[in-house]
Amino acid sequence: MLRQTLLPRRDFLAFGAAAAATSLLPGKIFAAIPTGVKVHGLSAFGDLKYKPDFTHFDYVNVDAPQGGTFNFSPPNWGQNQSPLTFNTLNSFVPKGDAPQRMEMCFDPLMVRALDEPDAVYGLIADGVTISDDRNGFIFSLRPQARFHDGTPLTAEDAAFTFKLLKDKGHPDYSLSLTHLDDAVAKDAHTVELKFSGKQSARTILNVVGFPILSKAFYTANPFDSSQLNPPLGSGAYKVGRWSAGAWIEYERVADYWGNDLPVNRGQNNFQRIRIEFYQDRTAGFEAFKKGEILYREEFTSRVWATAYNFPAFVAGKVVKHEFPAETVPSMQATAVNQRRAQFQDPRVRQAIALCFDFEWTRRNFFYGSYERSQSCFEKSDFRAEGMPSPAELALLEPLRDKLPPEAFGEAVTQPASDASGRDRKQLGRAAKLLAEAGWKRSGDFVVNDKGARLPAEFLVDDETFVQVYSPWVANMKAIGIDASIRLVDSAQYQLRQSTFDFDLISAAFSFSATPTRDDLEIFFHSRSAPISGSRNLPGIASPAIDALIDAVGAAKDRESLTVAMRALDRALRARRDWIPSWYLANHRSAYWDMFGFPEQKPDFGFPVEALWWVDKGKAAKIGKA
C-alpha cells in the first residue's frame, strides 16, 4: 500500500524565557502567549513540555555513539517522493520522482517534538515573536546557521523560500501558504511572515516546519524537476553518492552547524544513510535477507507470517519486533475519482465498496493480521462513533441540505461480509444500488441510458495489489461493472496519481496529532480538488465539507477540535468519497540485530533513521562490525 505522510516536515512525518511564564492556557489557542514577546516554542493547546533551557528531547539517547551505515527501506514519504525510483533531487515541486528522505538535507525554522501532539521548538530560529494582531510572526535566526558550502543561512534565504514555495512549491507546501501575504527579511537574522488574517490559527505550526532553501542556489538553478543536481542544504545530512533510480546515500555533515542544538542532540547518529530502490517487494525482501538492507517495515502479511525462516533469522542475526503505532489519525483507503462522470453518484461508490470482501481477504491474504478501517481518522479520538452528539449536530444541522442523510444517523460503517468471497446478500444490494443510479443490466455489463458501460480500473504499481484486488474486481464484474486492474511502473504511477488520471487508487496517509485546517484542505477541500499533486484524490468539492474543515480550523481547544473532526469524519464517511480498507495497530519491523534504540518510543513519530544508532558490540556478534 502506498505509504505517505501528510507532513512535509521532518517526520515528515518531521514550536523563551518568557514562555516559561506564559504557557498556553486550555481553550485559548496561542492566547496565553503575549504579543511582542519572544518565545522559544509554540503549541496549539496546553503547556509546552520543554522549557527554554531544555537540553534535549526526552525520547533520545544523548550518549548514542555516532558512525556506521544505515541501509533501510523507508516506510513513508511525502511530496513528489517515490519508494521505487527517482529522476530528480528536488523534492519540493509537484512534478518528478524524488528520492525519499531528501528532507534530511534541509533545516526548518522549528521542529516538532515527537512526545507532544503539536509543539514545535526552534532550530534555525531561536525564537518567535507574535505581532499585536496575531497575523505576523517574527523569527530571530541563529547567526551560526550555515549551508553546507559554509555560506550563512540568512533571513533573505528564509523570505525567498516561503515566497518560492507559495508560488511554485508542491501543494503540501503551497496550500498552507495560501494566506501568506508577505515574507520579509527585516535584517540578516530576522524574518517576518505576514498573514492576511484568513489563515487558520494553527497554520503557523505547519509553516515553521518547511525546509529553508538557498536563495543563491535556486537563483542559479531552476526550481523544477529537471535536474539531478544536489541542491544546497543546511541539515545534518547532504547528498553523497547516488545512481539515478537505483540508490542514494546521504552523508552526515562533519561540521554540521546545528549538531549541538537541544532539538538535535542524540539524533542523526548514522554516518551514512543509504536507500536502495526496488521495483517489487520480493527483490527488496531478498536484499534484506542477504543483509544488503538492514531495516524494513513489513507490509506484506504473507511474508511476515511465513517467510521469516531464512538462515540469518534462524541464527538470531535478524529480529522481528512490533513497535506500537503512533497515536495519530491515519487513513488507508481507496479513492473513487469523482472527476470521472460514472463515479459522481454516491450509490455507485457504495456499490463498489460492497464488492470488497474484507473478511475473505483478511483470512486468505492477510493471515488475520489487519483490522477493517471504517474512519478517515482511524486509530484516534477523531473517529466518529454511533449517533452524532449534540455538539456534532450543532455543526452538521446548518449543512443538512448539503450532506447525505446518513451523516445524521449512526456513523457509516462498511458491513461485514460472510467471508465467502462472494457474499450474495452484499452483491445483491450493490446491484440494486447500481440500478437505482440508472445503470441497467445488458448482458454481462450494466449500461447507462446511452448504452455506455461503467468502467472501473484500479491503478497499481505493485504485483501484490494485483493479487489483493483481483477478487474485488471479480465481484464488481459479477454485478456488471467493467472492472479491471492496470499495473504500471512507478514513474507512470506517480504521474497519473498527481494528475488524477485514474478511476480507483489506494493510498495510506497519517495526519498530525492536532490536525490543522491546512492539513485537511490538502485532502478534502474543494480548493485542492483541481490542484495537481494534491492529496484530494477523489476530487471532493463539497461546500459542506469545506465548512466543517473551517470548523476544525476555528477550534479553540482540544474538545472542540475533537467535535469538529468527528463531524467531518461522519460527513466524509456518509459521502463515500474514500472506501476504507484496513490498518495495523503496530509497526511490523524487522532488522539486523546490530542497533541500539531508545527504550521508550515517542507517541507521535517513529523516525528510526534519526533516533537509532549502531551498537558495535551487537554488530560484531553477528559479523556486521
GROMACS .gro file of N, CA and C in nm, residues 39-157:
model
  357
   39VAL      N    1   0.937   3.405   2.228
   39VAL     CA    2   0.919   3.277   2.295
   39VAL      C    3   0.996   3.169   2.220
   40HIS      N    4   1.028   3.061   2.289
   40HIS     CA    5   1.114   2.958   2.230
   40HIS      C    6   1.036   2.847   2.163
   41GLY      N    7   0.903   2.844   2.182
   41GLY     CA    8   0.824   2.737   2.124
   41GLY      C    9   0.678   2.777   2.113
   42LEU      N   10   0.604   2.700   2.035
   42LEU     CA   11   0.461   2.723   2.015
   42LEU      C   12   0.387   2.590   2.027
   43SER      N   13   0.267   2.596   2.077
   43SER     CA   14   0.181   2.478   2.085
   43SER      C   15   0.037   2.524   2.076
   44ALA      N   16  -0.045   2.446   2.008
   44ALA     CA   17  -0.183   2.488   1.988
   44ALA      C   18  -0.262   2.488   2.119
   45PHE      N   19  -0.248   2.383   2.197
   45PHE     CA   20  -0.326   2.370   2.319
   45PHE      C   21  -0.234   2.322   2.432
   46GLY      N   22  -0.253   2.373   2.551
   46GLY     CA   23  -0.182   2.325   2.667
   46GLY      C   24  -0.041   2.378   2.679
   47ASP      N   25   0.025   2.343   2.788
   47ASP     CA   26   0.161   2.389   2.815
   47ASP      C   27   0.262   2.323   2.721
   48LEU      N   28   0.370   2.395   2.697
   48LEU     CA   29   0.486   2.333   2.633
   48LEU      C   30   0.555   2.244   2.736
   49LYS      N   31   0.591   2.125   2.694
   49LYS     CA   32   0.659   2.034   2.786
   49LYS      C   33   0.800   2.083   2.819
   50TYR      N   34   0.869   2.135   2.717
   50TYR     CA   35   1.010   2.169   2.733
   50TYR      C   36   1.026   2.320   2.755
   51LYS      N   37   1.099   2.354   2.859
   51LYS     CA   38   1.122   2.493   2.897
   51LYS      C   39   1.237   2.553   2.815
   52PRO      N   40   1.256   2.683   2.823
   52PRO     CA   41   1.358   2.747   2.738
   52PRO      C   42   1.499   2.692   2.756
   53ASP      N   43   1.529   2.638   2.874
   53ASP     CA   44   1.665   2.590   2.898
   53ASP      C   45   1.679   2.439   2.877
   54PHE      N   46   1.583   2.375   2.807
   54PHE     CA   47   1.593   2.230   2.790
   54PHE      C   48   1.718   2.196   2.707
   55THR      N   49   1.774   2.080   2.734
   55THR     CA   50   1.899   2.041   2.668
   55THR      C   51   1.881   1.936   2.559
   56HIS      N   52   1.770   1.861   2.566
   56HIS     CA   53   1.743   1.759   2.464
   56HIS      C   54   1.602   1.706   2.486
   57PHE      N   55   1.549   1.642   2.385
   57PHE     CA   56   1.420   1.577   2.398
   57PHE      C   57   1.435   1.450   2.482
   58ASP      N   58   1.331   1.417   2.556
   58ASP     CA   59   1.338   1.303   2.648
   58ASP      C   60   1.348   1.168   2.578
   59TYR      N   61   1.307   1.161   2.452
   59TYR     CA   62   1.300   1.031   2.385
   59TYR      C   63   1.428   0.997   2.308
   60VAL      N   64   1.535   1.074   2.325
   60VAL     CA   65   1.660   1.043   2.256
   60VAL      C   66   1.762   0.991   2.356
   61ASN      N   67   1.868   0.931   2.304
   61ASN     CA   68   1.983   0.891   2.384
   61ASN      C   69   2.097   0.987   2.353
   62VAL      N   70   2.122   1.080   2.443
   62VAL     CA   71   2.225   1.181   2.415
   62VAL      C   72   2.364   1.121   2.411
   63ASP      N   73   2.379   1.000   2.463
   63ASP     CA   74   2.510   0.935   2.462
   63ASP      C   75   2.524   0.834   2.348
   64ALA      N   76   2.431   0.836   2.256
   64ALA     CA   77   2.437   0.741   2.145
   64ALA      C   78   2.565   0.761   2.064
   65PRO      N   79   2.636   0.652   2.033
   65PRO     CA   80   2.756   0.665   1.951
   65PRO      C   81   2.719   0.701   1.808
   66GLN      N   82   2.811   0.764   1.739
   66GLN     CA   83   2.785   0.805   1.602
   66GLN      C   84   2.875   0.726   1.507
   67GLY      N   85   2.824   0.699   1.388
   67GLY     CA   86   2.901   0.627   1.288
   67GLY      C   87   2.821   0.515   1.225
   68GLY      N   88   2.881   0.450   1.128
   68GLY     CA   89   2.818   0.335   1.063
   68GLY      C   90   2.721   0.375   0.953
   69THR      N   91   2.678   0.274   0.881
   69THR     CA   92   2.584   0.293   0.771
   69THR      C   93   2.450   0.231   0.804
   70PHE      N   94   2.344   0.305   0.777
   70PHE     CA   95   2.207   0.255   0.796
   70PHE      C   96   2.145   0.243   0.658
   71ASN      N   97   2.136   0.120   0.609
   71ASN     CA   98   2.077   0.093   0.479
   71ASN      C   99   1.936   0.041   0.503
   72PHE      N  100   1.835   0.120   0.468
   72PHE     CA  101   1.700   0.080   0.504
   72PHE      C  102   1.601   0.112   0.392
   73SER      N  103   1.482   0.055   0.407
   73SER     CA  104   1.371   0.083   0.316
   73SER      C  105   1.272   0.171   0.389
   74PRO      N  106   1.267   0.300   0.359
   74PRO     CA  107   1.178   0.390   0.433
   74PRO      C  108   1.032   0.349   0.417
   75PRO      N  109   0.956   0.349   0.526
   75PRO     CA  110   0.817   0.307   0.518
   75PRO      C  111   0.720   0.418   0.481
   76ASN      N  112   0.769   0.543   0.476
   76ASN     CA  113   0.679   0.655   0.447
   76ASN      C  114   0.754   0.762   0.369
   77TRP      N  115   0.676   0.849   0.306
   77TRP     CA  116   0.736   0.954   0.224
   77TRP      C  117   0.631   1.060   0.197
   78GLY      N  118   0.670   1.166   0.130
   78GLY     CA  119   0.576   1.274   0.102
   78GLY      C  120   0.615   1.350  -0.023
   79GLN      N  121   0.541   1.461  -0.048
   79GLN     CA  122   0.560   1.544  -0.167
   79GLN      C  123   0.567   1.458  -0.295
   80ASN      N  124   0.669   1.481  -0.376
   80ASN     CA  125   0.680   1.405  -0.501
   80ASN      C  126   0.775   1.286  -0.486
   81GLN      N  127   0.803   1.245  -0.363
   81GLN     CA  128   0.897   1.136  -0.342
   81GLN      C  129   0.836   1.001  -0.381
   82SER      N  130   0.923   0.909  -0.419
   82SER     CA  131   0.880   0.776  -0.460
   82SER      C  132   0.966   0.671  -0.391
   83PRO      N  133   0.908   0.557  -0.354
   83PRO     CA  134   0.987   0.448  -0.295
   83PRO      C  135   1.047   0.354  -0.399
   84LEU      N  136   1.015   0.378  -0.527
   84LEU     CA  137   1.054   0.283  -0.631
   84LEU      C  138   1.162   0.334  -0.725
   85THR      N  139   1.175   0.465  -0.736
   85THR     CA  140   1.272   0.521  -0.831
   85THR      C  141   1.291   0.668  -0.800
   86PHE      N  142   1.387   0.733  -0.868
   86PHE     CA  143   1.394   0.879  -0.864
   86PHE      C  144   1.463   0.930  -0.989
   87ASN      N  145   1.415   1.047  -1.033
   87ASN     CA  146   1.470   1.111  -1.152
   87ASN      C  147   1.495   1.260  -1.130
   88THR      N  148   1.481   1.305  -1.006
   88THR     CA  149   1.513   1.442  -0.969
   88THR      C  150   1.555   1.444  -0.823
   89LEU      N  151   1.632   1.545  -0.786
   89LEU     CA  152   1.671   1.562  -0.646
   89LEU      C  153   1.598   1.682  -0.584
   90ASN      N  154   1.497   1.731  -0.652
   90ASN     CA  155   1.415   1.838  -0.596
   90ASN      C  156   1.284   1.777  -0.548
   91SER      N  157   1.270   1.765  -0.418
   91SER     CA  158   1.150   1.702  -0.362
   91SER      C  159   1.047   1.805  -0.317
   92PHE      N  160   1.059   1.929  -0.365
   92PHE     CA  161   0.972   2.036  -0.318
   92PHE      C  162   0.876   2.085  -0.425
   93VAL      N  163   0.875   2.020  -0.541
   93VAL     CA  164   0.791   2.062  -0.652
   93VAL      C  165   0.688   1.953  -0.684
   94PRO      N  166   0.583   1.987  -0.760
   94PRO     CA  167   0.479   1.888  -0.786
   94PRO      C  168   0.522   1.774  -0.877
   95LYS      N  169   0.610   1.800  -0.972
   95LYS     CA  170   0.641   1.701  -1.074
   95LYS      C  171   0.770   1.625  -1.042
   96GLY      N  172   0.788   1.516  -1.115
   96GLY     CA  173   0.909   1.436  -1.099
   96GLY      C  174   0.897   1.335  -0.986
   97ASP      N  175   0.997   1.247  -0.979
   97ASP     CA  176   1.008   1.147  -0.873
   97ASP      C  177   1.137   1.173  -0.797
   98ALA      N  178   1.124   1.214  -0.673
   98ALA     CA  179   1.241   1.244  -0.591
   98ALA      C  180   1.267   1.128  -0.495
   99PRO      N  181   1.390   1.112  -0.449
   99PRO     CA  182   1.419   1.005  -0.354
   99PRO      C  183   1.364   1.039  -0.215
  100GLN      N  184   1.330   0.936  -0.142
  100GLN     CA  185   1.285   0.954  -0.004
  100GLN      C  186   1.398   1.013   0.080
  101ARG      N  187   1.356   1.088   0.179
  101ARG     CA  188   1.441   1.143   0.285
  101ARG      C  189   1.529   1.260   0.240
  102MET      N  190   1.498   1.322   0.127
  102MET     CA  191   1.571   1.442   0.091
  102MET      C  192   1.555   1.550   0.197
  103GLU      N  193   1.447   1.544   0.273
  103GLU     CA  194   1.424   1.646   0.377
  103GLU      C  195   1.532   1.647   0.484
  104MET      N  196   1.608   1.537   0.496
  104MET     CA  197   1.715   1.534   0.595
  104MET      C  198   1.826   1.634   0.563
  105CYS      N  199   1.831   1.680   0.440
  105CYS     CA  200   1.937   1.772   0.398
  105CYS      C  201   1.904   1.918   0.427
  106PHE      N  202   1.786   1.944   0.479
  106PHE     CA  203   1.741   2.082   0.497
  106PHE      C  204   1.688   2.104   0.638
  107ASP      N  205   1.722   2.217   0.694
  107ASP     CA  206   1.669   2.254   0.826
  107ASP      C  207   1.550   2.347   0.810
  108PRO      N  208   1.452   2.337   0.900
  108PRO     CA  209   1.340   2.431   0.905
  108PRO      C  210   1.362   2.533   1.016
  109LEU      N  211   1.271   2.629   1.025
  109LEU     CA  212   1.279   2.726   1.134
  109LEU      C  213   1.262   2.657   1.268
  110MET      N  214   1.164   2.565   1.277
  110MET     CA  215   1.135   2.497   1.402
  110MET      C  216   1.101   2.351   1.372
  111VAL      N  217   1.109   2.267   1.473
  111VAL     CA  218   1.080   2.124   1.455
  111VAL      C  219   0.984   2.076   1.562
  112ARG      N  220   0.912   1.971   1.529
  112ARG     CA  221   0.816   1.914   1.622
  112ARG      C  222   0.886   1.827   1.728
  113ALA      N  223   0.830   1.831   1.847
  113ALA     CA  224   0.868   1.735   1.950
  113ALA      C  225   0.779   1.613   1.932
  114LEU      N  226   0.839   1.496   1.926
  114LEU     CA  227   0.763   1.375   1.895
  114LEU      C  228   0.693   1.315   2.016
  115ASP      N  229   0.711   1.375   2.134
  115ASP     CA  230   0.637   1.330   2.251
  115ASP      C  231   0.532   1.431   2.294
  116GLU      N  232   0.498   1.524   2.207
  116GLU     CA  233   0.389   1.618   2.229
  116GLU      C  234   0.304   1.621   2.102
  117PRO      N  235   0.173   1.643   2.115
  117PRO     CA  236   0.088   1.633   1.996
  117PRO      C  237   0.101   1.748   1.898
  118ASP      N  238   0.150   1.864   1.941
  118ASP     CA  239   0.151   1.976   1.847
  118ASP      C  240   0.257   2.081   1.876
  119ALA      N  241   0.355   2.051   1.960
  119ALA     CA  242   0.453   2.151   1.999
  119ALA      C  243   0.569   2.156   1.901
  120VAL      N  244   0.618   2.278   1.875
  120VAL     CA  245   0.736   2.297   1.792
  120VAL      C  246   0.835   2.386   1.866
  121TYR      N  247   0.964   2.358   1.843
  121TYR     CA  248   1.072   2.431   1.910
  121TYR      C  249   1.176   2.473   1.806
  122GLY      N  250   1.253   2.576   1.841
  122GLY     CA  251   1.340   2.640   1.745
  122GLY      C  252   1.458   2.556   1.700
  123LEU      N  253   1.484   2.560   1.567
  123LEU     CA  254   1.603   2.502   1.509
  123LEU      C  255   1.682   2.616   1.444
  124ILE      N  256   1.650   2.652   1.320
  124ILE     CA  257   1.715   2.770   1.262
  124ILE      C  258   1.679   2.895   1.342
  125ALA      N  259   1.555   2.903   1.382
  125ALA     CA  260   1.510   3.016   1.464
  125ALA      C  261   1.530   2.981   1.611
  126ASP      N  262   1.582   3.076   1.688
  126ASP     CA  263   1.593   3.051   1.832
  126ASP      C  264   1.472   3.102   1.907
  127GLY      N  265   1.380   3.167   1.835
  127GLY     CA  266   1.259   3.215   1.899
  127GLY      C  267   1.170   3.286   1.799
  128VAL      N  268   1.047   3.315   1.842
  128VAL     CA  269   0.949   3.381   1.757
  128VAL      C  270   0.870   3.480   1.841
  129THR      N  271   0.835   3.591   1.779
  129THR     CA  272   0.754   3.695   1.842
  129THR      C  273   0.627   3.712   1.761
  130ILE      N  274   0.512   3.711   1.828
  130ILE     CA  275   0.384   3.725   1.760
  130ILE      C  276   0.344   3.871   1.759
  131SER      N  277   0.295   3.917   1.644
  131SER     CA  278   0.255   4.058   1.631
  131SER      C  279   0.126   4.086   1.709
  132ASP      N  280   0.095   4.212   1.726
  132ASP     CA  281  -0.023   4.251   1.805
  132ASP      C  282  -0.152   4.196   1.748
  133ASP      N  283  -0.162   4.188   1.615
  133ASP     CA  284  -0.285   4.136   1.555
  133ASP      C  285  -0.281   3.984   1.537
  134ARG      N  286  -0.172   3.923   1.581
  134ARG     CA  287  -0.152   3.776   1.576
  134ARG      C  288  -0.153   3.721   1.433
  135ASN      N  289  -0.132   3.806   1.337
  135ASN     CA  290  -0.119   3.762   1.198
  135ASN      C  291   0.025   3.770   1.148
  136GLY      N  292   0.114   3.820   1.231
  136GLY     CA  293   0.254   3.829   1.195
  136GLY      C  294   0.340   3.751   1.292
  137PHE      N  295   0.445   3.688   1.239
  137PHE     CA  296   0.536   3.607   1.322
  137PHE      C  297   0.679   3.646   1.286
  138ILE      N  298   0.749   3.700   1.384
  138ILE     CA  299   0.886   3.746   1.361
  138ILE      C  300   0.982   3.645   1.422
  139PHE      N  301   1.066   3.586   1.338
  139PHE     CA  302   1.159   3.483   1.381
  139PHE      C  303   1.300   3.541   1.387
  140SER      N  304   1.366   3.516   1.499
  140SER     CA  305   1.508   3.553   1.508
  140SER      C  306   1.590   3.429   1.474
  141LEU      N  307   1.675   3.442   1.373
  141LEU     CA  308   1.752   3.328   1.324
  141LEU      C  309   1.887   3.320   1.393
  142ARG      N  310   1.931   3.199   1.417
  142ARG     CA  311   2.061   3.180   1.481
  142ARG      C  312   2.171   3.226   1.385
  143PRO      N  313   2.259   3.312   1.430
  143PRO     CA  314   2.363   3.364   1.341
  143PRO      C  315   2.460   3.257   1.294
  144GLN      N  316   2.470   3.144   1.366
  144GLN     CA  317   2.564   3.040   1.326
  144GLN      C  318   2.508   2.949   1.217
  145ALA      N  319   2.381   2.966   1.179
  145ALA     CA  320   2.321   2.880   1.077
  145ALA      C  321   2.398   2.890   0.945
  146ARG      N  322   2.431   2.777   0.887
  146ARG     CA  323   2.512   2.771   0.766
  146ARG      C  324   2.457   2.669   0.668
  147PHE      N  325   2.477   2.698   0.540
  147PHE     CA  326   2.455   2.598   0.438
  147PHE      C  327   2.579   2.509   0.430
  148HIS      N  328   2.568   2.402   0.355
  148HIS     CA  329   2.677   2.304   0.351
  148HIS      C  330   2.804   2.357   0.285
  149ASP      N  331   2.793   2.463   0.207
  149ASP     CA  332   2.914   2.520   0.147
  149ASP      C  333   2.979   2.626   0.236
  150GLY      N  334   2.928   2.640   0.358
  150GLY     CA  335   2.986   2.734   0.454
  150GLY      C  336   2.927   2.873   0.450
  151THR      N  337   2.841   2.902   0.353
  151THR     CA  338   2.781   3.035   0.345
  151THR      C  339   2.671   3.050   0.450
  152PRO      N  340   2.652   3.171   0.500
  152PRO     CA  341   2.550   3.191   0.604
  152PRO      C  342   2.408   3.167   0.551
  153LEU      N  343   2.325   3.110   0.636
  153LEU     CA  344   2.182   3.100   0.609
  153LEU      C  345   2.117   3.222   0.672
  154THR      N  346   2.057   3.307   0.591
  154THR     CA  347   2.009   3.436   0.640
  154THR      C  348   1.858   3.449   0.624
  155ALA      N  349   1.808   3.560   0.675
  155ALA     CA  350   1.666   3.591   0.661
  155ALA      C  351   1.626   3.606   0.515
  156GLU      N  352   1.719   3.648   0.430
  156GLU     CA  353   1.690   3.657   0.287
  156GLU      C  354   1.656   3.520   0.230
  157ASP      N  355   1.730   3.418   0.273
  157ASP     CA  356   1.701   3.282   0.228
  157ASP      C  357   1.564   3.237   0.276
   0.00000   0.00000   0.00000
